[in-house]
Amino acid sequence: MAAETQADIQTIKTQSGQTLEVHTHLFINNEFVAGHGPLIETINPTTEEVICKVHSATEEDVNAAVEAAYASYKNVWSKVTPADRGILINKLADLMERDQDELAALEAIDNGKAFSVARDDDIAGCIGCYRYFAGWADKIHGKVIDTSPDQLVYTRHEALGVVGAIIPWNYPLMMAAWKFAPALAAGNSIVMKTSELTPLSAYKFAALVKEAGFPAGVVNIITGYGHITGSALASHRRVSKMAFTGSTVTGRRIMESSSSSNLKKLQLELGGKSAQIVCADADLKNAAKHAAAGIFNNHGQSCNAGSRIFVQESVAKEFIDLFTEQAKAIVVGCPFKDETNQGPQVSKGQFDKIMNYIKIGQEEGATLHFGGERVGDKGYFITPTVFTNCKNDMTIMREEIFGPVVAIGTFTDVEEAIELANDNEYGLAAGVYTSNHSTAIKVSNALLAGSVWVNCYDLFNNSVPFGGYKQSGFGKELGKYALLEYTQVKSVITLVDF
Amino acid sequence: MTASKFITEYTTERGYDLKLQTGLFINNEFVGGDSQIETVNPANGKVICKVEAAGEEQVNAAVDAAEKAFEEVWSKTTPQKRRDYMLKLATLVDRDHEELSQIETLDNGKGITFSRGFDVRELAECIRYYAGWTDKVHGKVIETEGVLSYTRHEPIGVCGAIIPWNFPVLMLAWKIAPALATGNCVVIKTSELTPLSALKVAALVKEAGFPPGVLNIITGYGHITGDLLARHKKVGKIAFTGSTNVGRLVMKAAAESNLKKVTLELGGKSPNLIFDDADLDLAIKWAFRGVFFNHGQTCCAGTRIYVQEGIYDKFIEKFKEHTSKANIGHPHDDATFQGPQVSQTQYDRIMGYIDTGKKEGATLALGGKRWGEEGYYIEPTIFTDVKEDMTIMKEEIFGPVVCVSKFKTDDEAIQLANNTNYGLASAIFSESNRRCIELAKRIKAGTVWVNCVNVLHANTPFGGFKESGIGRENGEYALDNYTQVKVVKMATTLPA
């Protein structure tokens, strides 16, 4: 019996009345194809209504995508000069810039983030990311190593071939960019599975890939359920490397898939429970402003969210007051309204999970200082929520909530703060607020985290590496470091004198 | 748009209409100099137009503009924004590719096919390449006890550059691209023989949106304008490409003024070693291009060819035959391989060397005469039986003249190759893996080409050993020319 299918192009309407045409088929070998999986509904988290359905990929479709990627790598892409790879990637950035409004609208309707944030943060970040890595394409150098006079020894930093990527729903286009940009710059072909919660913007992006002139099969974008599509990709033997961003739980499964298939190389960007340390000598207004952004940006749906705050006792009250003012000022509403800072959480599942943590927080004795409620009765909106009097062993201090909920505790001296911050199985990021030079250096040296922000939080740059310590994952995204994830090193040793 | 009064309309001999900028490009405006210089069309010896030349006042104005732009604007511009300006410039170069090519061919005399297919194409590629470096110039963090030590690779500030006439836009690119990418502001003096194409690039720089003063393009005589720039106390670095003799003067001027940093790309007398086991037809094609490309007006030209005795006679016969087919013609014709030499002075100099070659007893195997009735054309010229101590074997001729001699063994080949004060480039033709790798190590030259010649890339370094120069251009290496290293050491727990 034939599976249910629909035409590739579907017409959707945003809540601001804009009509958009979206692709809903799988993007394989520069074509949109229906695939064999069931149609999946993608929901508008603002209205709780179905935006449209999209096709999903089965193992058969994953195979087709991987074969297309492999053929394109072997026959075409590996023969394109590095400089030309850079030109194509720059062209892609130009096209994203041209179509930024449409991309932002898709992001806002499918993910729920504010339209202005989607355009000015997410998409601007993507454009910068592609331009940054376009510049690396012809600068990936091996070394010549002097061993002895009778040898010529050098290393080559070669592409891996076919790279698989599985990305989450919290920054759909940007998570795609962080993988595509370095992978393409280094000369790989890719098969990427987007989240079935937010599949739409990546298909618009796929159309731009084709328009930019990438050879067929270099970029393939599919969507589907993790346990079907993701699983097939993670265990595929022609995929040389898997880059995954998502939960630690799924990260473990991906690692298991790799170990039982072809030992493909891995890069995992997982969860976090990042600590922000506010010292008594900090500029408290600055700290409050950045610390609030650190947890409430993207509705708390960031792996690096600064979701535990430790304030030095002597300034705790003052800081909490300033911090709560910041929380109160956040405007929660429809993503397409100009004044909106915070839209809905991405799905009912996420909404329920977060509300449950809020319940647990109160049950375990933390003080619900501000918020903690749903906003309105339609859409998955949750108020920015502040818990105080938290202890480091409470559930809301240990487990990743992934919502606009912060847990605040106190400390007496800096050594204690460092220990509290490090006493966690995660290690993605951290922040320290202080006006003392030595404290800043000492604390940032001591924190077990992949990114440490000093007197700020959540400031990203495409040239600065990002990636966690401990169970927040391994491997770096962004910066020159990312290139190491998408290349393999070959040593060539030539004996000359014999 | 400000109308510049320094524009001349000109139509080429093949009917292409041009509007030529003729002013000095200072602070994003085209302004007058303190004198004018005629620029000549080498295809017919006639004046194209006059351009403004910079005297002390204009050089000072340019340097002041660059300094102000650096302090107030460019040093506060993010690397990403610098990149975007440069990418925009490359896009505009692509847009006006044909016009730039026409100007380059008109002023320099190189075949239009080469201006299009090489010079102007490489101009865009070089700018794009360095646009990609702007946000990737990293310092290091170095583990030291009790101290946080880190390095910053900072721009120098105002960089000066003096470039020659043989590849006008390409030489412009090789200097301005890494300098701008690393955050410097630039004053660059073009050759008064070929000032026009750079001024077209100047108009594109303004259109691309570069802040005023970031890039200033002037021209004038070397001993006036060049000297002023090399001596200027506000210029932190001078990059020079040209003859070894003038390179010495630039270095002297730097020494006598403010000890500004100096990089030099000077002359060459590059050897081409052809072994018995070479693919002979391939070697001949490359050897021909290696010396006759750009009418021999290339610093890295393979102007001394040493052929292993086993194939010597065969090589000479085939090389003469191949060279005699070279298409000499009007630079604006698509089929032209070789146009005129750039000027009367160069023409006279090269003919003088040909004369000397004959007088000193080398065998004139091909060419040696003027070609045509007007313009500075010289036939591709081959001398054989050239001895090491002959003038034409030792001195850089910078024209379509090659010296051929023979050798027996690998050791002799190396000894001959290295028998020069120059060390810019070299080539080896052999099918033997071991020989190629081993000899590449033993040749004292900045570039060793194996089974090819004159193959350049934006991302590989270029520069000379010995008296061929100081420093490397292109690739990541060029970034070092335009940055200075500062180490910051913050004590955290170091007792006094």
PDB file of C-alpha atoms in Angstrom, chain A residues 99-234:
ATOM      1  CA  ASP A  99      16.146  35.919   1.691  1.00  0.00           C
ATOM      2  CA  GLN A 100      16.645  36.658   5.371  1.00  0.00           C
ATOM      3  CA  ASP A 101      13.089  37.819   5.998  1.00  0.00           C
ATOM      4  CA  GLU A 102      11.545  34.661   4.611  1.00  0.00           C
ATOM      5  CA  LEU A 103      14.001  32.461   6.517  1.00  0.00           C
ATOM      6  CA  ALA A 104      13.296  34.383   9.719  1.00  0.00           C
ATOM      7  CA  ALA A 105       9.549  34.033   9.261  1.00  0.00           C
ATOM      8  CA  LEU A 106       9.884  30.265   8.876  1.00  0.00           C
ATOM      9  CA  GLU A 107      12.044  30.095  11.967  1.00  0.00           C
ATOM     10  CA  ALA A 108       9.528  32.164  13.942  1.00  0.00           C
ATOM     11  CA  ILE A 109       6.489  30.161  12.911  1.00  0.00           C
ATOM     12  CA  ASP A 110       8.046  26.735  13.309  1.00  0.00           C
ATOM     13  CA  ASN A 111      10.244  27.252  16.380  1.00  0.00           C
ATOM     14  CA  GLY A 112       8.387  30.113  18.087  1.00  0.00           C
ATOM     15  CA  LYS A 113      11.317  32.495  18.559  1.00  0.00           C
ATOM     16  CA  ALA A 114      10.648  36.169  17.938  1.00  0.00           C
ATOM     17  CA  PHE A 115      10.916  37.149  14.279  1.00  0.00           C
ATOM     18  CA  SER A 116      13.395  39.961  15.020  1.00  0.00           C
ATOM     19  CA  VAL A 117      15.583  37.588  17.029  1.00  0.00           C
ATOM     20  CA  ALA A 118      15.432  35.006  14.250  1.00  0.00           C
ATOM     21  CA  ARG A 119      16.530  37.560  11.687  1.00  0.00           C
ATOM     22  CA  ASP A 120      19.048  39.623  13.651  1.00  0.00           C
ATOM     23  CA  ASP A 121      20.603  36.863  15.761  1.00  0.00           C
ATOM     24  CA  ASP A 122      20.035  33.452  14.204  1.00  0.00           C
ATOM     25  CA  ILE A 123      20.204  34.260  10.513  1.00  0.00           C
ATOM     26  CA  ALA A 124      22.803  36.977  10.871  1.00  0.00           C
ATOM     27  CA  GLY A 125      24.833  34.427  12.818  1.00  0.00           C
ATOM     28  CA  CYS A 126      24.413  31.880  10.033  1.00  0.00           C
ATOM     29  CA  ILE A 127      25.535  34.314   7.351  1.00  0.00           C
ATOM     30  CA  GLY A 128      28.600  35.182   9.397  1.00  0.00           C
ATOM     31  CA  CYS A 129      29.311  31.506  10.013  1.00  0.00           C
ATOM     32  CA  TYR A 130      29.270  30.625   6.308  1.00  0.00           C
ATOM     33  CA  ARG A 131      31.428  33.622   5.438  1.00  0.00           C
ATOM     34  CA  TYR A 132      33.884  32.739   8.211  1.00  0.00           C
ATOM     35  CA  PHE A 133      34.343  29.140   7.099  1.00  0.00           C
ATOM     36  CA  ALA A 134      34.342  30.044   3.379  1.00  0.00           C
ATOM     37  CA  GLY A 135      37.588  31.839   4.211  1.00  0.00           C
ATOM     38  CA  TRP A 136      39.147  28.680   5.642  1.00  0.00           C
ATOM     39  CA  ALA A 137      38.587  26.462   2.593  1.00  0.00           C
ATOM     40  CA  ASP A 138      41.955  27.205   0.963  1.00  0.00           C
ATOM     41  CA  LYS A 139      43.868  27.577   4.212  1.00  0.00           C
ATOM     42  CA  ILE A 140      43.748  24.053   5.642  1.00  0.00           C
ATOM     43  CA  HIS A 141      47.432  23.292   5.871  1.00  0.00           C
ATOM     44  CA  GLY A 142      49.338  20.178   6.617  1.00  0.00           C
ATOM     45  CA  LYS A 143      52.860  20.406   7.933  1.00  0.00           C
ATOM     46  CA  VAL A 144      56.277  19.409   6.683  1.00  0.00           C
ATOM     47  CA  ILE A 145      58.171  17.834   9.520  1.00  0.00           C
ATOM     48  CA  ASP A 146      61.932  17.592   9.620  1.00  0.00           C
ATOM     49  CA  THR A 147      62.861  14.081  10.674  1.00  0.00           C
ATOM     50  CA  SER A 148      66.155  13.282   9.032  1.00  0.00           C
ATOM     51  CA  PRO A 149      68.046  14.314   5.881  1.00  0.00           C
ATOM     52  CA  ASP A 150      67.081  11.185   3.958  1.00  0.00           C
ATOM     53  CA  GLN A 151      63.332  11.662   4.291  1.00  0.00           C
ATOM     54  CA  LEU A 152      60.576  13.953   3.157  1.00  0.00           C
ATOM     55  CA  VAL A 153      57.766  13.855   5.710  1.00  0.00           C
ATOM     56  CA  TYR A 154      54.536  15.774   5.563  1.00  0.00           C
ATOM     57  CA  THR A 155      50.961  15.626   6.783  1.00  0.00           C
ATOM     58  CA  ARG A 156      47.805  16.112   4.784  1.00  0.00           C
ATOM     59  CA  HIS A 157      44.571  17.265   6.411  1.00  0.00           C
ATOM     60  CA  GLU A 158      42.097  15.443   4.231  1.00  0.00           C
ATOM     61  CA  ALA A 159      38.315  15.523   4.101  1.00  0.00           C
ATOM     62  CA  LEU A 160      36.499  12.627   5.726  1.00  0.00           C
ATOM     63  CA  GLY A 161      34.146  11.952   2.816  1.00  0.00           C
ATOM     64  CA  VAL A 162      30.516  11.681   3.881  1.00  0.00           C
ATOM     65  CA  VAL A 163      29.601  13.394   7.109  1.00  0.00           C
ATOM     66  CA  GLY A 164      26.312  12.801   8.917  1.00  0.00           C
ATOM     67  CA  ALA A 165      24.727  15.454  11.084  1.00  0.00           C
ATOM     68  CA  ILE A 166      21.732  15.404  13.399  1.00  0.00           C
ATOM     69  CA  ILE A 167      20.593  18.764  14.677  1.00  0.00           C
ATOM     70  CA  PRO A 168      18.026  19.942  17.205  1.00  0.00           C
ATOM     71  CA  TRP A 169      15.087  22.307  17.077  1.00  0.00           C
ATOM     72  CA  ASN A 170      16.322  25.169  19.249  1.00  0.00           C
ATOM     73  CA  TYR A 171      18.292  27.062  16.580  1.00  0.00           C
ATOM     74  CA  PRO A 172      17.295  25.231  13.402  1.00  0.00           C
ATOM     75  CA  LEU A 173      19.253  27.178  10.806  1.00  0.00           C
ATOM     76  CA  MET A 174      22.137  28.079  13.064  1.00  0.00           C
ATOM     77  CA  MET A 175      22.756  24.533  14.254  1.00  0.00           C
ATOM     78  CA  ALA A 176      22.755  23.573  10.575  1.00  0.00           C
ATOM     79  CA  ALA A 177      25.260  26.313   9.748  1.00  0.00           C
ATOM     80  CA  TRP A 178      27.646  25.280  12.540  1.00  0.00           C
ATOM     81  CA  LYS A 179      27.871  21.869  10.912  1.00  0.00           C
ATOM     82  CA  PHE A 180      27.556  22.645   7.210  1.00  0.00           C
ATOM     83  CA  ALA A 181      30.042  25.497   7.112  1.00  0.00           C
ATOM     84  CA  PRO A 182      33.161  23.746   8.414  1.00  0.00           C
ATOM     85  CA  ALA A 183      32.200  20.417   6.812  1.00  0.00           C
ATOM     86  CA  LEU A 184      31.873  21.965   3.351  1.00  0.00           C
ATOM     87  CA  ALA A 185      34.940  24.173   3.775  1.00  0.00           C
ATOM     88  CA  ALA A 186      36.980  21.065   4.536  1.00  0.00           C
ATOM     89  CA  GLY A 187      35.643  19.347   1.410  1.00  0.00           C
ATOM     90  CA  ASN A 188      33.096  16.884   2.794  1.00  0.00           C
ATOM     91  CA  SER A 189      29.670  15.929   1.491  1.00  0.00           C
ATOM     92  CA  ILE A 190      26.872  15.836   4.028  1.00  0.00           C
ATOM     93  CA  VAL A 191      23.608  14.216   4.983  1.00  0.00           C
ATOM     94  CA  MET A 192      21.822  16.205   7.667  1.00  0.00           C
ATOM     95  CA  LYS A 193      18.742  15.184   9.599  1.00  0.00           C
ATOM     96  CA  THR A 194      16.815  18.133  10.960  1.00  0.00           C
ATOM     97  CA  SER A 195      14.465  17.893  13.922  1.00  0.00           C
ATOM     98  CA  GLU A 196      10.986  16.790  12.967  1.00  0.00           C
ATOM     99  CA  LEU A 197       9.740  19.583  15.262  1.00  0.00           C
ATOM    100  CA  THR A 198      11.289  22.313  13.083  1.00  0.00           C
ATOM    101  CA  PRO A 199      11.880  21.028   9.543  1.00  0.00           C
ATOM    102  CA  LEU A 200      10.731  23.974   7.438  1.00  0.00           C
ATOM    103  CA  SER A 201      13.547  26.535   7.391  1.00  0.00           C
ATOM    104  CA  ALA A 202      16.182  23.983   6.408  1.00  0.00           C
ATOM    105  CA  TYR A 203      14.236  23.059   3.275  1.00  0.00           C
ATOM    106  CA  LYS A 204      14.136  26.705   2.237  1.00  0.00           C
ATOM    107  CA  PHE A 205      17.872  26.709   2.870  1.00  0.00           C
ATOM    108  CA  ALA A 206      18.182  23.608   0.672  1.00  0.00           C
ATOM    109  CA  ALA A 207      16.671  25.518  -2.235  1.00  0.00           C
ATOM    110  CA  LEU A 208      19.389  28.156  -1.750  1.00  0.00           C
ATOM    111  CA  VAL A 209      22.063  25.445  -1.793  1.00  0.00           C
ATOM    112  CA  LYS A 210      20.876  24.406  -5.209  1.00  0.00           C
ATOM    113  CA  GLU A 211      20.627  28.024  -6.384  1.00  0.00           C
ATOM    114  CA  ALA A 212      24.159  28.763  -5.185  1.00  0.00           C
ATOM    115  CA  GLY A 213      25.428  26.097  -7.553  1.00  0.00           C
ATOM    116  CA  PHE A 214      26.620  23.315  -5.248  1.00  0.00           C
ATOM    117  CA  PRO A 215      27.066  20.076  -7.174  1.00  0.00           C
ATOM    118  CA  ALA A 216      24.223  17.582  -6.638  1.00  0.00           C
ATOM    119  CA  GLY A 217      24.674  15.351  -3.638  1.00  0.00           C
ATOM    120  CA  VAL A 218      27.110  17.521  -1.718  1.00  0.00           C
ATOM    121  CA  VAL A 219      24.359  18.739   0.609  1.00  0.00           C
ATOM    122  CA  ASN A 220      21.425  16.507   1.499  1.00  0.00           C
ATOM    123  CA  ILE A 221      18.775  17.483   4.029  1.00  0.00           C
ATOM    124  CA  ILE A 222      16.179  15.095   5.364  1.00  0.00           C
ATOM    125  CA  THR A 223      13.940  14.951   8.380  1.00  0.00           C
ATOM    126  CA  GLY A 224      12.293  12.273  10.436  1.00  0.00           C
ATOM    127  CA  TYR A 225      12.072  10.739  13.877  1.00  0.00           C
ATOM    128  CA  GLY A 226      15.291  10.209  15.740  1.00  0.00           C
ATOM    129  CA  HIS A 227      14.678   6.530  16.354  1.00  0.00           C
ATOM    130  CA  ILE A 228      14.059   5.867  12.640  1.00  0.00           C
ATOM    131  CA  THR A 229      15.895   8.418  10.521  1.00  0.00           C
ATOM    132  CA  GLY A 230      18.531   9.443  13.028  1.00  0.00           C
ATOM    133  CA  SER A 231      19.267   5.888  13.961  1.00  0.00           C
ATOM    134  CA  ALA A 232      19.700   4.823  10.322  1.00  0.00           C
ATOM    135  CA  LEU A 233      22.120   7.676   9.713  1.00  0.00           C
ATOM    136  CA  ALA A 234      24.105   7.066  12.893  1.00  0.00           C
TER     137      ALA A 234
END
